[in-house]
XYZ file of C-alpha atoms in Angstrom:
552
model
C 42.915 12.922 7.692
C 42.617 16.694 7.496
C 39.560 18.127 5.778
C 41.685 20.814 4.124
C 42.537 19.345 0.691
C 46.109 18.635 -0.356
C 46.948 20.943 -3.292
C 50.551 19.829 -3.866
C 49.779 18.248 -7.253
C 47.582 21.054 -8.598
C 48.491 22.273 -12.119
C 48.534 25.824 -10.705
C 50.035 27.011 -7.416
C 46.678 26.899 -5.641
C 48.414 26.609 -2.271
C 49.559 30.232 -2.597
C 45.985 31.228 -3.445
C 44.687 29.479 -0.325
C 47.502 30.922 1.813
C 46.601 34.401 0.597
C 42.946 33.926 1.614
C 44.041 32.582 4.994
C 46.435 35.509 5.499
C 43.714 38.050 4.616
C 41.372 36.461 7.173
C 43.980 36.375 9.936
C 44.961 39.998 9.219
C 41.337 41.018 9.689
C 41.251 39.271 13.068
C 44.595 40.719 14.200
C 43.590 44.262 13.283
C 40.538 44.233 15.555
C 41.630 44.839 19.151
C 40.113 43.270 22.232
C 37.762 40.347 22.653
C 35.561 39.503 19.715
C 32.640 37.312 18.693
C 32.737 35.620 15.288
C 29.248 34.773 14.001
C 29.571 32.470 10.982
C 26.766 31.674 8.560
C 26.532 27.833 8.474
C 27.135 27.867 4.696
C 30.244 30.013 5.133
C 31.559 27.734 7.890
C 32.019 24.894 5.393
C 33.874 27.184 2.982
C 36.227 28.497 5.674
C 37.038 24.937 6.778
C 38.706 24.419 3.374
C 41.224 27.213 3.925
C 41.877 27.417 7.660
C 41.928 25.099 10.675
C 39.401 25.891 13.429
C 42.267 25.946 15.943
C 43.784 28.974 14.169
C 40.498 30.853 14.425
C 40.248 30.072 18.125
C 43.662 31.591 18.703
C 42.247 34.927 17.584
C 38.812 34.842 19.237
C 35.408 35.038 17.509
C 34.399 37.613 14.850
C 31.861 38.793 12.209
C 32.456 40.082 8.621
C 30.701 40.389 5.222
C 31.952 37.773 2.731
C 33.013 38.373 -0.010
C 31.772 41.993 -0.093
C 29.413 44.389 1.629
C 25.772 44.024 0.626
C 23.711 47.203 0.235
C 20.495 45.329 1.097
C 21.963 44.064 4.406
C 23.265 47.504 5.330
C 19.839 49.018 4.650
C 18.196 46.512 6.991
C 20.739 47.370 9.692
C 19.925 51.060 9.207
C 16.176 50.401 9.441
C 16.696 48.409 12.645
C 18.860 51.261 14.036
C 21.968 49.056 14.416
C 24.061 50.590 11.650
C 25.692 53.272 13.802
C 26.826 50.669 16.344
C 28.797 48.640 13.822
C 32.026 48.939 11.867
C 31.198 47.192 8.601
C 34.043 45.585 6.646
C 34.431 42.791 4.106
C 36.543 39.667 3.557
C 37.144 39.287 -0.211
C 36.913 35.484 -0.471
C 35.968 35.224 -4.154
C 37.542 31.909 -5.066
C 38.088 28.764 -3.013
C 40.305 25.766 -3.965
C 38.033 22.787 -3.200
C 40.553 20.300 -4.576
C 43.758 20.308 -6.608
C 41.846 20.831 -9.884
C 38.553 22.367 -8.697
C 37.844 25.986 -7.750
C 34.530 27.153 -6.298
C 33.129 30.681 -6.232
C 30.615 29.582 -3.531
C 27.525 31.029 -5.219
C 24.852 28.454 -4.369
C 21.925 30.338 -5.905
C 23.586 31.867 -8.971
C 21.549 29.897 -11.520
C 18.170 30.562 -9.930
C 18.995 34.218 -9.270
C 19.893 34.804 -12.931
C 17.130 32.714 -14.497
C 14.190 33.483 -12.200
C 14.924 36.567 -10.103
C 16.695 38.572 -12.799
C 19.533 39.209 -10.321
C 22.823 39.107 -12.255
C 25.084 40.366 -9.451
C 26.725 36.916 -9.301
C 28.173 37.496 -12.782
C 30.293 40.387 -11.495
C 31.396 38.122 -8.628
C 32.485 35.402 -11.107
C 34.402 37.913 -13.240
C 36.053 39.272 -10.083
C 37.087 35.735 -9.039
C 38.684 35.076 -12.444
C 40.313 38.509 -12.332
C 41.793 37.591 -8.933
C 43.266 34.427 -10.491
C 44.835 36.594 -13.180
C 46.628 38.660 -10.523
C 48.379 35.461 -9.425
C 48.803 33.643 -12.742
C 48.766 36.285 -15.478
C 46.201 37.607 -17.925
C 44.389 34.822 -19.814
C 44.858 35.560 -23.542
C 42.058 33.427 -25.061
C 38.442 33.464 -23.864
C 35.552 31.378 -25.227
C 32.021 31.735 -23.872
C 28.739 29.939 -24.538
C 25.475 31.187 -23.038
C 24.044 34.574 -22.154
C 25.539 34.745 -18.643
C 28.955 33.463 -19.785
C 29.208 36.033 -22.598
C 28.306 38.687 -20.013
C 31.042 37.450 -17.626
C 33.578 37.549 -20.485
C 32.522 41.124 -21.240
C 32.801 42.229 -17.574
C 36.223 40.555 -17.329
C 37.378 42.412 -20.430
C 36.296 45.748 -18.956
C 38.231 45.175 -15.734
C 41.730 46.611 -15.503
C 44.151 44.401 -17.442
C 46.918 42.649 -15.611
C 50.412 43.557 -16.757
C 51.951 40.118 -16.621
C 55.668 39.429 -16.751
C 56.296 36.650 -19.291
C 53.811 34.103 -20.566
C 50.532 33.583 -18.656
C 50.114 30.274 -16.820
C 46.529 29.809 -18.086
C 46.320 29.759 -21.882
C 42.545 29.672 -22.360
C 39.358 30.331 -20.420
C 36.189 28.473 -21.467
C 32.968 29.800 -19.914
C 29.783 27.712 -20.189
C 26.307 28.509 -18.838
C 24.489 25.826 -16.894
C 21.468 26.882 -18.989
C 23.222 25.509 -22.099
C 22.963 21.994 -20.668
C 20.339 21.412 -17.984
C 19.905 17.807 -19.113
C 23.125 16.524 -17.537
C 22.461 17.648 -13.918
C 18.946 16.162 -14.012
C 20.370 12.681 -14.711
C 21.553 10.391 -11.908
C 25.351 10.565 -11.637
C 26.938 7.106 -11.792
C 30.519 7.810 -10.735
C 31.512 6.968 -7.155
C 31.730 10.605 -6.050
C 28.623 11.438 -8.071
C 26.564 8.767 -6.303
C 27.904 9.899 -2.917
C 26.516 13.320 -3.819
C 23.194 11.874 -5.050
C 22.481 10.030 -1.797
C 24.629 11.717 0.889
C 25.015 15.243 -0.578
C 28.714 16.158 -0.681
C 29.282 19.638 0.741
C 32.629 21.442 0.820
C 34.552 18.218 0.296
C 32.836 16.051 2.912
C 29.681 14.071 3.666
C 27.857 13.803 6.966
C 26.289 10.481 7.922
C 25.457 8.190 10.834
C 28.536 6.913 12.649
C 27.146 3.359 12.522
C 27.438 3.332 8.708
C 31.181 3.837 9.109
C 31.417 1.013 11.648
C 31.745 3.306 14.705
C 29.372 1.329 16.950
C 30.060 3.169 20.209
C 28.779 6.389 18.632
C 25.572 4.936 17.189
C 22.988 7.632 16.480
C 25.636 10.339 16.160
C 26.596 12.036 12.897
C 30.191 12.126 11.685
C 31.852 14.013 8.834
C 33.852 12.031 6.299
C 36.321 14.149 4.261
C 36.415 13.473 0.506
C 39.333 15.051 -1.321
C 42.761 14.347 -2.811
C 44.342 13.996 0.646
C 42.744 10.534 0.669
C 44.868 8.662 -1.900
C 42.368 5.833 -2.357
C 39.475 8.253 -2.877
C 41.559 10.131 -5.440
C 42.030 6.828 -7.283
C 38.384 5.681 -7.293
C 36.233 8.836 -7.126
C 35.940 9.211 -10.912
C 35.211 5.533 -11.639
C 31.776 4.262 -12.621
C 30.301 2.788 -9.438
C 30.023 -0.661 -11.046
C 33.831 -0.789 -11.046
C 34.419 0.522 -7.509
C 33.410 -2.691 -5.736
C 35.844 -4.705 -7.863
C 38.711 -2.290 -7.158
C 38.074 -2.316 -3.400
C 37.837 -6.129 -3.451
C 41.194 -6.361 -5.249
C 42.840 -4.043 -2.719
C 41.396 -5.910 0.265
C 42.495 -9.269 -1.235
C 45.995 -7.907 -1.872
C 46.221 -6.683 1.723
C 45.108 -10.099 3.004
C 47.730 -11.866 0.859
C 50.445 -9.538 2.151
C 49.390 -10.270 5.739
C 49.422 -14.040 5.154
C 52.847 -13.808 3.540
C 54.209 -11.776 6.463
C 52.952 -14.208 9.106
C 54.072 -17.392 7.317
C 57.517 -16.432 6.015
C 60.592 -14.762 7.412
C 60.582 -11.097 6.427
C 63.525 -8.703 6.262
C 63.335 -5.391 8.143
C 62.876 -3.616 4.814
C 59.937 -5.868 3.874
C 58.341 -5.357 7.293
C 58.695 -1.601 6.868
C 56.934 -1.778 3.485
C 54.106 -3.821 5.010
C 53.592 -1.298 7.808
C 53.324 1.425 5.154
C 50.618 -0.609 3.403
C 48.797 -1.015 6.725
C 48.378 2.753 6.821
C 46.041 2.469 3.820
C 43.838 -0.043 5.643
C 41.764 2.741 7.214
C 41.105 4.242 3.784
C 40.087 0.854 2.354
C 37.732 0.236 5.288
C 36.248 3.725 4.971
C 35.394 3.306 1.299
C 34.139 -0.267 1.688
C 31.672 1.083 4.274
C 30.631 3.961 1.999
C 30.298 1.732 -1.077
C 28.276 -0.818 0.883
C 25.936 1.959 2.039
C 25.510 3.232 -1.536
C 24.696 -0.316 -2.672
C 21.621 -0.331 -0.439
C 20.221 2.394 -2.721
C 21.579 1.295 -6.109
C 20.320 -2.294 -5.773
C 16.680 -1.224 -5.372
C 14.375 -1.932 -8.352
C 13.039 1.648 -8.085
C 16.557 3.037 -8.643
C 17.222 0.804 -11.640
C 13.791 1.626 -13.079
C 14.521 5.326 -12.748
C 17.842 4.935 -14.596
C 16.073 3.138 -17.433
C 13.516 5.938 -17.668
C 16.211 8.641 -17.695
C 17.895 6.947 -20.648
C 14.549 6.500 -22.412
C 13.856 10.232 -22.056
C 17.356 11.124 -23.321
C 16.923 8.859 -26.330
C 13.709 10.814 -27.116
C 11.910 8.000 -28.895
C 9.113 6.928 -26.504
C 7.144 10.063 -25.573
C 3.999 8.249 -24.358
C 5.952 5.784 -22.193
C 7.832 8.666 -20.510
C 4.667 10.713 -20.026
C 2.852 7.810 -18.354
C 5.832 7.053 -16.094
C 5.933 10.641 -14.789
C 2.145 10.692 -14.451
C 2.325 7.554 -12.304
C 5.108 9.050 -10.145
C 2.905 12.082 -9.461
C -0.132 9.946 -8.578
C 2.017 7.819 -6.227
C 3.314 11.035 -4.615
C 6.917 9.946 -5.012
C 9.550 12.320 -3.552
C 9.025 15.840 -4.899
C 12.607 16.353 -6.091
C 12.613 13.035 -8.001
C 9.439 13.993 -9.859
C 10.680 17.503 -10.674
C 14.001 16.203 -12.035
C 12.277 13.870 -14.498
C 9.705 16.535 -15.368
C 12.507 19.007 -16.199
C 14.400 16.364 -18.207
C 11.254 15.450 -20.136
C 10.376 19.081 -20.845
C 13.860 20.104 -22.035
C 14.367 17.152 -24.383
C 10.991 17.924 -25.983
C 11.422 21.747 -26.007
C 8.410 21.877 -23.706
C 5.208 19.814 -23.622
C 2.123 20.179 -25.818
C -0.419 22.462 -24.081
C -2.825 19.612 -23.275
C -0.080 17.497 -21.616
C 1.489 20.506 -19.893
C -1.799 21.636 -18.341
C -2.674 18.084 -17.280
C 0.651 17.336 -15.542
C 0.649 20.763 -13.914
C -2.843 20.214 -12.525
C -2.094 16.666 -11.324
C 1.160 17.821 -9.707
C -0.619 20.550 -7.706
C -3.348 18.098 -6.645
C -0.721 15.635 -5.366
C 1.794 17.989 -3.762
C -0.383 20.957 -2.831
C -1.314 24.232 -4.477
C 1.347 25.990 -2.403
C 3.793 24.611 -5.001
C 2.304 26.825 -7.690
C 5.269 29.126 -7.009
C 7.668 26.225 -7.642
C 6.128 25.485 -11.049
C 6.106 29.193 -11.897
C 9.836 29.372 -11.097
C 10.537 26.405 -13.371
C 8.423 27.913 -16.141
C 10.178 31.262 -15.823
C 13.551 29.481 -16.113
C 12.308 27.585 -19.194
C 12.672 24.230 -17.437
C 9.002 23.202 -17.487
C 6.986 24.935 -20.179
C 4.484 24.644 -23.014
C 5.899 23.543 -26.342
C 6.171 26.416 -28.821
C 8.640 25.008 -31.357
C 9.679 21.557 -32.521
C 12.416 19.957 -30.401
C 15.961 20.013 -31.803
C 17.246 17.582 -29.179
C 17.475 14.656 -31.608
C 19.704 16.712 -33.946
C 21.961 17.862 -31.067
C 22.159 14.353 -29.603
C 23.180 12.807 -32.908
C 25.640 15.556 -33.972
C 27.529 15.508 -30.653
C 27.245 11.717 -30.192
C 25.710 12.088 -26.745
C 24.278 8.579 -26.567
C 27.065 6.000 -26.817
C 25.585 2.508 -26.882
C 28.895 0.663 -26.506
C 30.438 2.900 -23.826
C 32.316 0.481 -21.592
C 32.174 1.452 -17.948
C 35.433 -0.432 -17.566
C 37.777 -3.028 -18.963
C 39.513 -4.448 -15.918
C 42.703 -6.219 -16.893
C 45.701 -6.527 -14.590
C 44.258 -3.784 -12.349
C 43.966 -1.355 -15.294
C 40.651 0.489 -15.538
C 40.090 1.974 -18.998
C 36.789 3.620 -19.946
C 36.700 4.427 -23.662
C 34.538 7.584 -23.661
C 33.286 10.269 -21.266
C 29.857 8.578 -21.577
C 31.001 6.129 -18.870
C 30.074 8.683 -16.172
C 26.381 8.129 -16.986
C 26.723 4.570 -18.370
C 26.021 5.521 -21.969
C 25.275 9.261 -21.993
C 28.076 11.745 -22.676
C 27.459 15.069 -20.864
C 26.592 17.689 -23.490
C 28.560 20.329 -21.565
C 31.742 18.236 -21.624
C 31.308 17.357 -25.306
C 31.471 21.130 -25.925
C 34.723 21.341 -23.951
C 36.060 18.248 -25.750
C 35.245 19.819 -29.120
C 36.860 23.109 -28.082
C 40.190 21.548 -27.090
C 40.334 19.202 -30.082
C 39.337 21.330 -33.052
C 37.615 24.460 -31.782
C 33.920 25.345 -31.993
C 33.833 26.424 -35.641
C 33.059 22.912 -36.988
C 29.952 22.776 -34.728
C 28.846 26.394 -35.248
C 25.353 25.333 -36.413
C 24.869 23.039 -33.405
C 25.946 25.816 -31.015
C 23.172 27.974 -32.481
C 20.606 25.336 -31.487
C 21.707 25.552 -27.834
C 20.534 28.344 -25.490
C 22.315 31.702 -25.616
C 24.981 33.340 -27.795
C 28.632 32.304 -28.028
C 31.758 34.399 -28.352
C 35.510 34.150 -28.783
C 37.856 36.873 -27.577
C 41.567 37.369 -28.136
C 42.555 39.712 -25.327
C 44.905 42.577 -26.093
C 48.566 42.451 -25.220
C 49.041 38.855 -26.338
C 49.064 39.065 -30.119
C 52.054 36.710 -30.172
C 50.324 34.094 -28.007
C 49.015 31.187 -30.116
C 45.222 31.197 -30.418
C 43.082 28.393 -29.061
C 42.227 27.052 -32.515
C 45.892 27.032 -33.542
C 46.853 25.174 -30.383
C 44.192 22.491 -30.831
C 45.927 19.414 -32.182
C 49.358 21.075 -32.209
C 52.479 19.017 -31.464
C 53.094 18.384 -27.769
C 56.293 20.441 -27.687
C 54.348 23.563 -28.790
C 51.854 23.181 -25.965
C 54.331 23.593 -23.123
C 54.897 26.457 -20.773
C 58.486 27.279 -19.894
C 58.939 24.595 -17.199
C 57.817 21.751 -19.471
C 54.218 21.381 -18.233
C 51.277 21.235 -20.639
C 49.318 24.392 -21.380
C 46.441 24.988 -18.989
C 42.758 25.507 -19.825
C 40.427 26.897 -17.156
C 36.848 25.675 -17.688
C 34.287 27.749 -15.742
C 30.654 26.734 -15.327
C 28.247 29.581 -14.573
C 25.378 28.101 -12.574
C 26.960 24.946 -11.165
C 28.793 21.763 -12.135
C 28.172 18.115 -11.187
C 30.802 15.689 -9.898
C 30.132 13.434 -12.901
C 31.087 16.325 -15.222
C 34.264 16.927 -13.205
C 35.093 13.220 -13.633
C 34.506 13.491 -17.380
C 36.858 16.497 -17.560
C 39.530 14.581 -15.641
C 39.081 11.697 -18.089
C 39.656 14.087 -21.008
C 42.716 15.626 -19.373
C 44.257 12.183 -18.802
C 43.880 11.012 -22.415
C 47.012 10.169 -24.357
C 47.826 12.936 -26.823
C 45.827 15.524 -24.880
C 47.620 18.857 -25.251
C 46.193 20.522 -22.135
C 45.728 20.208 -18.406
C 42.191 21.153 -17.408
C 41.267 22.952 -14.212
C 37.647 23.599 -13.282
C 35.939 26.650 -11.819
C 32.266 26.708 -10.830
C 29.767 28.835 -8.978
C 29.157 25.697 -6.866
C 29.401 21.938 -7.230
C 25.784 20.824 -7.641
C 23.673 17.749 -8.236
C 20.186 17.351 -9.629
C 18.848 17.395 -6.071
C 20.552 20.594 -4.883
C 19.965 22.429 -8.184
C 16.265 21.553 -8.335
C 15.867 22.438 -4.666
C 16.744 26.078 -5.386
C 13.527 26.407 -7.443
C 11.230 24.992 -4.756
C 9.128 27.686 -3.139
C 5.902 27.344 -1.198
C 3.191 29.987 -1.149
C 1.845 31.084 2.178
């Protein structure tokens, strides 16, 4: 199966967007005469693999370019090292990358940390430029909502950019921008969807995971690493990636049992040519079933451990915000046991945010114990977290309980599934965390159902300002609030599809949140298709890792 994702079913023509990026890259290579050497940053290599086959690159030799634009700092270093005059410096404007049929990435791994800690907001221009590039292909977006300081800034930059003169109605009706800062609770929790858990333990990167060949049953290559693609090109993965992991084993068991029954039927009864042909088609899915049984079995070795289950219980206890001392002692014990650094930091951040910081005595104590256990070189790590407001002293009373209750973030009776005749039906987005509804996605859910005005007071309790902009030139286009809850026939573009909402996360988005958005989009009576844009798909591990810095 090709690693390049299949975009045929995307709500927008993302194939043309990918083709354009591929064409721009190949034009660069064709325009440079003679033999060349292409030096690719390892991070960029994964991004390029989503838009172009390696074989195509080899046809044109090997090259080097700035992506997505020239960096003044890099050029200055080249000047200081006296290399600048030997080089012709150009750029490859790869601002937006279709990772899957409903997910776009701006490939800005460090955007959140750069904005929150370093004070470097250059990524915000990059995000606005990426959205602006989408508008060149799909028309000017008439309605823009933003929540959070960085998102409001992106909306402002986008508004100042040259407007697109679009012919006819735009394909994207509304843009919703949300800062990661608005909801740092969700990424600190353990994701419980299939794709989310793959990311937690195997770290999904550019639509694939890398793991030992033996895990996938490739015995002759034991000890070697193999890449397993994870995108919509794999039909089975597309079907199960958004399910709560508790359900995945049952689904795979049903499919394997069905395949076995078909095989028994074929070998014990006379089959027509047509029936044999159908069976051979089903056999083609056997590789996919085997692949995901191997992956699910590997994940089970982690999820069945008492330490994993204990951690989940503690995460939910912290989110419920009713047992401060129990949570404090649990984290204290983790630090004294020197449990993995990232695991401790994730719970520490979660604990601090839900309590709007820790009382000075507790803050100083945990800080001191942490440095004793993990080394004083991590003083820089704690300073980064404090600067970002993720681990801090308590200055005001926590409003988390009010937010949690108003947005119904803890759903006690959230079924992870109701399996009946192969139908899998979660009843709320809270299924992605087995009882916790992502705050970020509740904001999107509220926006598409009845707008943000009914929760104006709750929005004020969350970090950063919020804004709503009706962009000029589309006075006749229905506003977002008017569209919310409108009859289905109003919410159609000219070819009969539903109106499209682009939801952009500034600072990263988890796979569990993507699953929750897909769940919303699939609901009966939903007036919109949702497509997601993000600076990078992240997990609690990768996001926390960006803050880790050792002195010396």
